[in-house]
């Protein structure tokens, strides 16, 4: 902007308006720079009756707290002096998810400053930033978003620790009932389990209690459940492996099989299979035995004399039997991280094969592309069930995203990597991380700086009015008092109203800084019992309902410069028009 004006020197009379406009742009930019360097943009959250003198800033920082231990106290297991000290480390991550910078290569976003790599490396403590998400979500992976016909479902696989089974990990899939069919998503932990899913299809009559299809060593064995009752050990071909029906639960249509390795007298594995809730199936990884449980509704007897033969299924509740026989789409993440499927409909497996992950539709029920079709919306594969942080693309409908940063903390050679989250939006367990050194421990957390206003703000009352017959607020307003922050608080200004598009203006008599307070939102009402853990001053008077008011605090020292720059731009445009219209028009 400055060069555009300087290259026209010496200036002429007709360029006066042009020069005023460019000078106004420079003044405007100077005001923006002053506001950026010396201004304040913070968030102040107050419950009715609360008073505070500090607001939460908009910048980000890392807080490193180091606690040292004396050698003798450390041996005794006690922590004494010296007291912990905290280091504030500024952190500027940039405006986007770091994974998006490659996608935004058409614009030089990389020029913007980003604090990457090592931020702190002193006295044996190193802090490194590995990744950053301005908005993210922590999901259980593998995760599958599938569209079946017109319906969509999100499914994931999780791992649990079963305390009743000695802490044995259980890998559990998920089920989503849709209008066309139920969708079940599971994962295979080894190649043999993937092959067993593909080959584990029922054949022939399923029997009155259903059919078990077991796979071992690449071979498939089909066993009716009623044939296993009271039979003891049943061999699986010539493999030497034997199975025993330990329990059959007709209420849930689940079976528990004990697996005996060759030449073993005691069970070496367990197999838990369900016909109505196969997402909970547990395979025998130790012995390499994998299976599926299939059940179909029995055919109705042709006459009254045959009803006695159909008495066994009456042990199975009708709801459970219908759930097991209902149309179902089974999807498996194989050990190769590909998707495989099989569809259960009308007492038989109707289709099976590979499920494409490129978004193309596959006809999973019926032949010749008949509906419904299934298509993969998104798929996040994983070798093991875990909780993973996934970046979320920018969405203007999400005013507050879940901000996370992946850190590596090293203390005296001991390293730990983890995700830290914004304290307002993160999950429990993401608030801080720590690492132990030789005679000290370091704690690291992501936070925002606390800005001391120099005075106190007290929310004396909050008013909220709603549109008639609705729960939508038509007007909400905060009434605050400004108090001194030194010694005994004294009133500086009382009963100041703040509502939308009507900010309050207050000048701190001590510092001379002028602040503006904007009403940006609210929450509530709450009953006092809900705020039992709220760390703040108790209301002076009992309240049946308590609101929380969200205020934005702004100190803009460059505001006058920006206003002056805008006025100069307008004046320059008027001068250019005036001189063009009257000074340089052709005389007739």
XYZ file of C-alpha atoms in Angstrom:
588
model
C 0.000 0.000 0.000
C 2.805 2.402 0.855
C 4.736 1.515 -2.310
C 1.661 2.176 -4.467
C 1.680 5.757 -3.205
C 5.461 6.309 -3.215
C 6.040 5.247 -6.826
C 3.772 8.111 -7.942
C 5.954 10.775 -6.300
C 6.039 13.688 -7.061
C 2.309 13.740 -6.561
C -0.115 15.841 -8.516
C -3.182 17.703 -7.431
C -5.518 15.120 -8.973
C -3.994 12.386 -6.775
C -5.034 13.968 -3.466
C -7.994 11.619 -3.003
C -5.879 8.620 -3.978
C -3.258 9.539 -1.359
C -5.875 10.075 1.367
C -7.364 6.617 0.694
C -3.971 4.918 0.891
C -3.018 6.837 4.013
C -6.329 5.760 5.578
C -5.545 2.107 4.787
C -2.159 2.463 6.499
C -3.741 4.092 9.563
C -6.321 1.305 9.708
C -3.593 -1.339 9.587
C -1.649 0.443 12.322
C -4.757 0.327 14.522
C -5.150 -3.397 13.852
C -1.505 -3.981 14.793
C -1.891 -2.013 18.046
C -4.971 -4.044 18.972
C -3.189 -7.293 18.176
C -0.152 -6.437 20.313
C -1.748 -4.648 23.250
C -5.441 -5.494 23.097
C -7.434 -7.941 25.214
C -10.008 -10.429 23.963
C -11.151 -12.701 26.768
C -14.103 -14.712 28.043
C -15.744 -14.090 31.396
C -18.187 -16.668 32.765
C -20.235 -15.746 35.825
C -22.996 -17.437 37.781
C -25.545 -15.227 39.485
C -23.959 -13.972 42.678
C -20.400 -14.623 41.478
C -17.673 -12.007 41.252
C -14.360 -12.316 39.450
C -11.395 -10.179 38.484
C -9.821 -12.536 35.940
C -10.985 -13.530 32.472
C -9.872 -16.389 30.242
C -7.792 -15.176 27.311
C -8.197 -16.320 23.719
C -4.557 -17.316 23.222
C -3.192 -20.745 24.064
C -0.346 -21.763 26.291
C 1.216 -24.817 27.878
C 1.631 -24.969 31.639
C 4.618 -27.007 32.824
C 4.629 -27.781 36.555
C 7.761 -29.394 38.013
C 7.805 -30.931 41.482
C 11.217 -31.886 42.869
C 11.809 -34.406 45.664
C 14.674 -34.562 48.123
C 16.542 -37.866 47.867
C 15.749 -38.968 51.417
C 12.108 -37.919 51.133
C 11.796 -39.756 47.834
C 13.107 -42.936 49.435
C 10.588 -42.557 52.224
C 7.776 -41.962 49.737
C 6.997 -38.430 50.881
C 6.990 -35.136 48.964
C 8.233 -32.061 50.780
C 9.882 -28.738 49.966
C 10.803 -27.253 47.606
C 7.348 -26.361 46.371
C 6.463 -26.944 42.697
C 7.143 -24.208 40.177
C 5.146 -23.533 37.011
C 6.418 -22.337 33.638
C 4.101 -20.710 31.093
C 5.037 -21.610 27.517
C 3.279 -19.626 24.744
C 1.806 -21.823 22.023
C 0.587 -20.628 18.611
C -0.694 -23.637 16.659
C -2.190 -21.804 13.684
C -5.768 -21.595 12.433
C -6.269 -25.106 10.943
C -5.896 -28.781 11.692
C -2.319 -29.600 10.823
C -3.495 -32.499 8.670
C -5.313 -29.958 6.463
C -2.211 -28.046 5.380
C -1.369 -30.566 2.677
C -4.922 -30.310 1.353
C -4.658 -26.496 1.324
C -1.478 -26.501 -0.739
C -3.008 -24.182 -3.346
C -2.614 -21.303 -0.881
C 0.622 -20.574 1.045
C -0.847 -21.270 4.503
C 2.518 -22.636 5.577
C 3.783 -19.059 5.742
C 1.632 -18.524 8.845
C 3.473 -19.098 12.087
C 3.012 -22.454 13.765
C 4.817 -23.574 16.882
C 5.945 -27.041 15.862
C 8.649 -29.322 17.119
C 10.557 -28.465 20.300
C 8.987 -25.682 22.367
C 10.999 -26.144 25.547
C 14.336 -27.850 26.183
C 15.933 -26.861 29.464
C 17.317 -28.624 32.520
C 16.618 -32.097 31.177
C 12.976 -31.397 30.321
C 11.928 -31.347 26.674
C 8.470 -30.550 25.282
C 7.674 -31.342 21.644
C 4.493 -30.686 19.653
C 3.714 -33.536 17.252
C 0.220 -32.727 15.956
C -2.630 -30.295 16.482
C -6.379 -30.284 15.807
C -8.386 -27.109 16.148
C -11.460 -29.376 16.121
C -11.415 -33.119 16.643
C -13.264 -36.053 18.103
C -12.049 -39.108 19.964
C -13.622 -42.219 18.478
C -13.426 -45.946 18.990
C -11.681 -47.570 16.021
C -12.125 -49.448 13.861
C -15.124 -47.282 12.948
C -17.518 -47.817 10.062
C -20.144 -45.437 8.718
C -22.424 -47.450 6.468
C -25.457 -46.558 4.409
C -27.989 -49.364 3.901
C -30.659 -48.298 1.462
C -31.791 -44.874 2.718
C -30.640 -45.371 6.319
C -27.171 -44.731 7.726
C -25.421 -46.144 10.790
C -22.146 -45.587 12.636
C -20.570 -48.675 14.197
C -17.315 -49.337 16.040
C -15.370 -52.123 17.735
C -14.271 -51.724 21.354
C -12.179 -53.669 23.827
C -13.266 -54.280 27.410
C -11.643 -55.884 30.416
C -13.920 -58.516 31.920
C -13.147 -58.633 35.649
C -15.278 -61.741 36.109
C -12.958 -63.619 33.741
C -9.679 -62.642 35.350
C -9.227 -59.420 33.431
C -9.482 -61.155 30.061
C -9.842 -58.619 27.223
C -13.094 -58.905 25.287
C -13.287 -57.491 21.757
C -16.900 -56.462 21.202
C -18.513 -55.226 18.009
C -21.650 -53.143 17.619
C -25.135 -53.535 16.168
C -27.437 -50.927 14.669
C -31.073 -51.858 13.844
C -32.177 -50.171 10.615
C -35.469 -50.334 8.760
C -34.211 -52.770 6.115
C -32.049 -54.995 8.316
C -29.828 -54.969 11.371
C -26.171 -54.136 10.718
C -23.445 -55.849 12.784
C -19.801 -54.763 12.641
C -16.931 -56.824 14.043
C -13.208 -57.272 13.449
C -10.887 -60.231 12.897
C -7.657 -60.435 14.866
C -5.864 -62.954 12.635
C -6.000 -64.324 9.056
C -7.655 -67.572 10.203
C -10.558 -65.614 11.703
C -11.053 -63.736 8.440
C -11.184 -67.014 6.480
C -13.563 -68.482 9.046
C -15.961 -65.544 8.548
C -15.992 -66.103 4.790
C -16.357 -69.880 5.022
C -18.564 -70.027 8.129
C -21.880 -70.306 6.285
C -24.641 -72.723 7.324
C -25.819 -75.555 5.117
C -28.796 -77.853 5.154
C -31.289 -77.930 7.991
C -30.410 -75.726 10.940
C -32.304 -77.883 13.397
C -34.708 -76.768 16.062
C -32.047 -74.982 18.163
C -29.865 -73.679 15.360
C -26.556 -74.672 13.820
C -22.968 -73.967 14.882
C -20.414 -73.522 12.104
C -16.876 -73.951 13.465
C -13.596 -73.489 11.614
C -10.172 -74.826 12.549
C -7.059 -75.324 10.462
C -8.809 -74.168 7.297
C -11.603 -76.723 7.606
C -15.263 -76.113 8.444
C -17.466 -78.185 10.752
C -21.264 -77.789 11.033
C -22.844 -79.001 14.268
C -26.550 -78.709 15.246
C -26.894 -77.462 18.803
C -29.304 -80.236 19.831
C -26.731 -82.855 18.709
C -24.205 -81.401 21.182
C -26.467 -81.577 24.232
C -25.339 -84.332 26.555
C -22.729 -85.651 24.102
C -19.636 -84.604 26.063
C -16.508 -84.085 23.976
C -17.120 -83.848 20.219
C -14.042 -84.056 17.949
C -13.512 -81.647 15.088
C -12.626 -84.101 12.340
C -9.102 -85.490 12.527
C -7.590 -82.304 13.995
C -7.467 -83.679 17.518
C -9.318 -80.624 18.832
C -12.510 -81.363 20.761
C -15.380 -79.144 21.859
C -17.931 -79.547 24.611
C -21.215 -77.696 25.050
C -20.789 -76.168 28.489
C -23.966 -74.119 28.442
C -26.924 -73.360 26.212
C -29.063 -70.350 27.130
C -32.416 -70.441 25.294
C -33.395 -67.053 26.736
C -30.668 -65.270 24.730
C -29.811 -68.011 22.180
C -26.188 -68.138 23.246
C -23.854 -71.094 23.603
C -20.643 -71.515 25.592
C -18.234 -74.097 24.214
C -15.191 -75.467 25.979
C -12.310 -76.167 23.617
C -9.775 -78.931 24.334
C -6.436 -78.935 22.569
C -5.079 -82.305 21.339
C -4.066 -84.641 24.168
C -5.354 -82.222 26.821
C -7.791 -83.315 29.514
C -8.649 -79.790 30.630
C -10.195 -77.061 28.475
C -7.641 -74.728 26.926
C -10.058 -72.225 25.430
C -13.615 -70.911 25.370
C -15.941 -70.078 22.520
C -18.968 -67.844 23.146
C -21.400 -67.522 20.244
C -24.818 -65.905 19.940
C -27.496 -66.117 17.278
C -29.416 -62.975 18.324
C -26.473 -60.821 19.439
C -23.493 -62.063 17.428
C -21.718 -58.721 17.879
C -20.739 -60.062 21.321
C -19.159 -63.267 19.988
C -15.793 -64.248 21.479
C -13.558 -66.512 19.428
C -10.930 -68.948 20.709
C -7.729 -67.284 19.544
C -5.526 -69.603 21.610
C -6.587 -72.802 19.828
C -7.504 -71.201 16.507
C -11.164 -72.217 16.679
C -13.652 -69.726 15.256
C -17.383 -70.030 14.803
C -20.816 -68.605 14.079
C -24.234 -69.481 15.432
C -27.182 -69.496 12.993
C -30.843 -69.808 13.882
C -34.017 -69.689 11.769
C -37.643 -69.790 12.791
C -38.988 -73.376 12.594
C -41.570 -74.145 9.971
C -45.140 -74.280 11.202
C -46.538 -77.849 11.531
C -48.928 -78.929 8.809
C -51.510 -80.407 11.217
C -52.284 -80.667 14.903
C -50.563 -84.060 15.257
C -47.179 -82.550 14.472
C -47.404 -79.749 17.035
C -45.905 -81.983 19.696
C -42.701 -82.301 17.675
C -42.279 -78.541 17.716
C -42.344 -78.233 21.498
C -38.584 -77.621 21.878
C -38.549 -74.149 20.311
C -41.128 -73.032 22.837
C -38.231 -72.764 25.313
C -36.914 -69.873 23.235
C -38.740 -66.563 23.768
C -40.520 -65.369 20.658
C -38.741 -62.004 20.701
C -35.324 -63.667 20.857
C -36.210 -66.122 18.079
C -37.428 -63.340 15.809
C -34.326 -61.247 16.510
C -32.045 -64.160 15.576
C -33.967 -64.933 12.403
C -34.441 -61.315 11.295
C -32.624 -59.943 8.210
C -29.052 -59.007 9.105
C -25.959 -57.635 7.419
C -22.715 -58.839 9.023
C -19.633 -56.736 8.221
C -16.141 -57.790 9.281
C -12.887 -55.866 9.196
C -10.439 -58.532 8.150
C -6.859 -58.836 9.315
C -5.906 -57.220 5.983
C -7.936 -54.099 6.996
C -10.481 -54.784 4.235
C -14.220 -55.182 4.694
C -16.113 -58.416 4.147
C -19.839 -59.002 4.432
C -22.516 -61.667 4.504
C -26.293 -61.211 4.592
C -28.718 -63.364 6.569
C -32.260 -63.445 5.192
C -35.050 -66.011 5.233
C -33.067 -68.683 7.080
C -30.081 -68.647 4.750
C -27.017 -66.578 3.844
C -28.156 -64.730 0.730
C -24.909 -63.038 -0.300
C -21.302 -62.669 0.827
C -18.061 -61.198 -0.418
C -15.891 -58.086 -0.312
C -17.499 -54.737 0.566
C -15.982 -51.847 -1.417
C -14.748 -48.859 0.577
C -14.700 -46.333 -2.285
C -18.311 -45.322 -1.688
C -19.777 -47.446 -4.483
C -23.021 -49.296 -3.742
C -23.122 -53.070 -3.433
C -26.317 -55.112 -3.711
C -26.170 -57.078 -0.471
C -29.726 -58.475 -0.500
C -31.163 -60.216 -3.512
C -29.731 -60.699 -6.960
C -29.257 -58.410 -9.961
C -28.694 -55.226 -7.975
C -31.965 -55.453 -6.063
C -32.499 -53.105 -3.125
C -31.404 -52.521 -0.521
C -27.834 -51.645 -1.369
C -25.000 -50.948 1.043
C -22.259 -48.358 0.622
C -19.432 -47.291 2.885
C -19.580 -43.604 3.820
C -16.317 -43.666 5.778
C -14.065 -46.300 7.261
C -11.315 -45.912 9.886
C -9.379 -49.203 10.067
C -7.203 -50.246 12.977
C -5.106 -53.256 13.895
C -6.420 -53.248 17.465
C -9.455 -51.670 19.132
C -8.416 -48.300 20.516
C -9.531 -44.732 21.065
C -8.163 -42.468 18.350
C -8.249 -38.714 17.824
C -9.659 -37.837 14.408
C -9.576 -34.288 12.952
C -12.963 -32.749 12.189
C -13.294 -30.585 9.052
C -14.302 -26.982 9.546
C -18.006 -26.561 10.259
C -19.516 -23.133 10.843
C -22.341 -24.755 12.818
C -19.877 -25.824 15.557
C -19.045 -22.653 17.506
C -16.767 -24.492 19.969
C -14.709 -27.377 18.639
C -12.815 -29.996 20.625
C -9.258 -28.684 20.461
C -6.438 -31.191 20.994
C -2.646 -31.191 20.691
C -0.391 -34.235 20.656
C 2.606 -33.713 22.941
C 5.804 -35.561 23.727
C 7.140 -34.887 27.235
C 10.648 -36.075 28.131
C 12.007 -35.832 31.688
C 15.504 -37.167 32.397
C 15.251 -39.565 29.464
C 11.746 -40.819 30.342
C 9.327 -40.034 27.495
C 5.550 -40.017 27.263
C 3.318 -39.151 24.297
C -0.339 -38.243 24.656
C -3.122 -35.973 23.446
C -3.963 -32.936 25.553
C -7.375 -31.329 25.186
C -8.859 -27.941 25.802
C -10.047 -27.936 29.438
C -13.520 -26.688 28.391
C -14.254 -29.313 25.709
C -11.938 -32.274 26.334
C -12.724 -35.617 27.902
C -11.596 -36.679 31.382
C -8.046 -37.991 31.249
C -6.994 -35.512 28.580
C -6.540 -32.546 30.898
C -2.886 -33.185 31.712
C 0.012 -35.586 31.243
C 3.020 -36.333 33.388
C 6.443 -37.971 33.315
C 8.711 -39.041 36.175
C 12.400 -38.217 36.250
C 15.171 -39.194 38.635
C 14.047 -37.051 41.564
C 11.169 -35.050 40.154
C 7.895 -35.259 38.267
C 6.705 -32.915 35.510
C 3.054 -32.248 34.671
C 1.961 -30.633 31.410
C -1.447 -29.291 30.430
C -3.006 -27.141 27.726
C -4.670 -23.981 28.965
C -5.494 -20.397 28.170
C -3.883 -17.467 29.993
C -5.764 -15.767 32.801
C -5.999 -12.001 32.266
C -6.200 -9.782 35.318
C -8.700 -7.007 34.619
C -7.636 -4.878 37.598
C -11.213 -4.723 38.949
C -13.992 -7.157 39.815
C -17.197 -7.904 37.948
C -20.195 -9.249 39.883
C -23.286 -10.697 38.216
C -26.051 -9.490 40.470
C -28.933 -10.704 38.296
C -29.695 -12.406 34.985
C -33.001 -12.038 33.168
C -34.218 -14.332 30.416
C -37.511 -13.985 28.556
C -38.889 -16.524 26.098
C -41.151 -16.352 23.075
C -44.728 -17.227 24.124
C -45.371 -20.954 24.005
C -41.762 -21.837 23.175
C -38.454 -22.498 24.946
C -36.554 -20.116 22.657
C -35.133 -17.053 24.359
C -36.375 -13.755 22.954
C -34.267 -11.584 25.255
C -31.593 -12.196 27.866
C -29.767 -9.593 29.865
C -27.041 -9.431 32.511
C -26.974 -6.794 35.238
C -23.516 -6.420 36.714
C -21.653 -4.347 39.271
C -18.066 -3.167 38.790
C -16.106 -3.334 42.049
C -12.574 -2.507 43.110
C -10.185 -5.446 43.480
C -7.951 -4.076 46.250
C -8.755 -4.814 49.882
C -12.432 -4.448 50.749
C -14.354 -4.302 47.438
C -16.108 -1.007 46.898
C -18.609 -0.183 44.202
C -17.249 1.658 41.169
C -20.402 1.381 39.063
C -23.633 -0.423 39.870
C -26.502 -2.103 38.026
C -25.049 -1.932 34.521
C -27.155 -3.739 31.906
C -25.628 -5.815 29.115
C -27.624 -7.493 26.362
C -27.193 -8.447 22.730
C -25.884 -5.552 20.600
C -25.809 -3.390 23.706
C -22.342 -3.721 25.277
C -21.327 -2.054 28.507
C -18.345 0.310 28.643
C -16.188 0.658 31.737
C -12.856 2.400 32.349
C -10.585 1.070 35.068
C -9.710 4.096 37.233
C -6.380 2.548 38.254
C -4.950 1.673 34.821
C -7.047 3.949 32.623
C -7.846 1.048 30.280
C -11.322 1.001 28.769
C -13.112 -2.335 28.467
C -16.269 -3.287 26.643
C -18.430 -6.192 27.815
C -20.561 -8.070 25.277
C -23.344 -10.560 26.029
C -22.442 -13.667 24.027
C -24.546 -16.418 25.608
C -25.960 -18.049 28.712
C -26.717 -21.417 30.234
C -29.289 -22.662 32.706
C -31.290 -22.321 34.728
C -29.696 -24.593 37.324
C -30.919 -25.561 40.743
C -28.402 -24.918 43.558
C -27.837 -28.665 44.030
C -26.457 -28.879 40.491
C -23.780 -26.329 41.374
C -22.596 -27.998 44.574
C -19.116 -28.436 43.105
C -19.054 -24.982 41.555
C -15.960 -23.118 42.742
C -17.180 -19.580 43.195
C -18.685 -17.157 45.667
C -22.044 -18.157 47.036
C -24.980 -15.920 46.123
C -25.762 -13.322 48.742
C -29.460 -14.199 48.688
C -31.045 -17.639 48.299
C -32.026 -18.390 44.695
C -34.334 -21.095 43.470
C -32.787 -20.995 39.991
C -29.335 -19.815 38.948
C -28.272 -18.748 35.461
C -24.786 -18.614 34.035
C -23.883 -15.655 31.836
C -21.150 -15.743 29.177
C -19.540 -12.367 28.542
C -16.814 -11.318 26.128
C -14.330 -8.760 27.458
C -12.553 -6.565 24.905
C -9.896 -3.893 25.340
C -9.169 -2.311 21.957
C -6.402 0.319 22.184
C -6.250 0.632 18.407
C -9.942 1.323 18.027
C -9.553 5.088 17.458
C -6.860 4.445 14.862
C -9.155 2.038 13.018
C -12.047 4.497 13.109
C -9.755 7.283 11.854
C -8.494 5.072 9.043
C -12.052 4.221 7.945
C -13.027 7.911 7.958
C -9.934 8.780 5.883
C -10.829 6.101 3.337
C -14.365 7.487 3.028
C -13.036 11.057 2.810
C -10.541 10.074 0.095
C -13.280 8.427 -1.964
C -15.425 11.568 -1.680
C -12.494 13.806 -2.682
C -11.768 11.616 -5.711
C -15.391 11.779 -6.778
C -15.658 15.515 -6.115
C -12.471 16.396 -8.003
C -13.372 14.114 -10.885
C -16.853 15.580 -11.144
C -16.074 19.282 -10.732
C -12.362 20.054 -11.031
C -11.457 17.998 -14.093
C -14.649 17.798 -16.089
C -14.617 19.209 -19.638
C -15.791 22.807 -19.833
C -18.500 23.462 -22.449
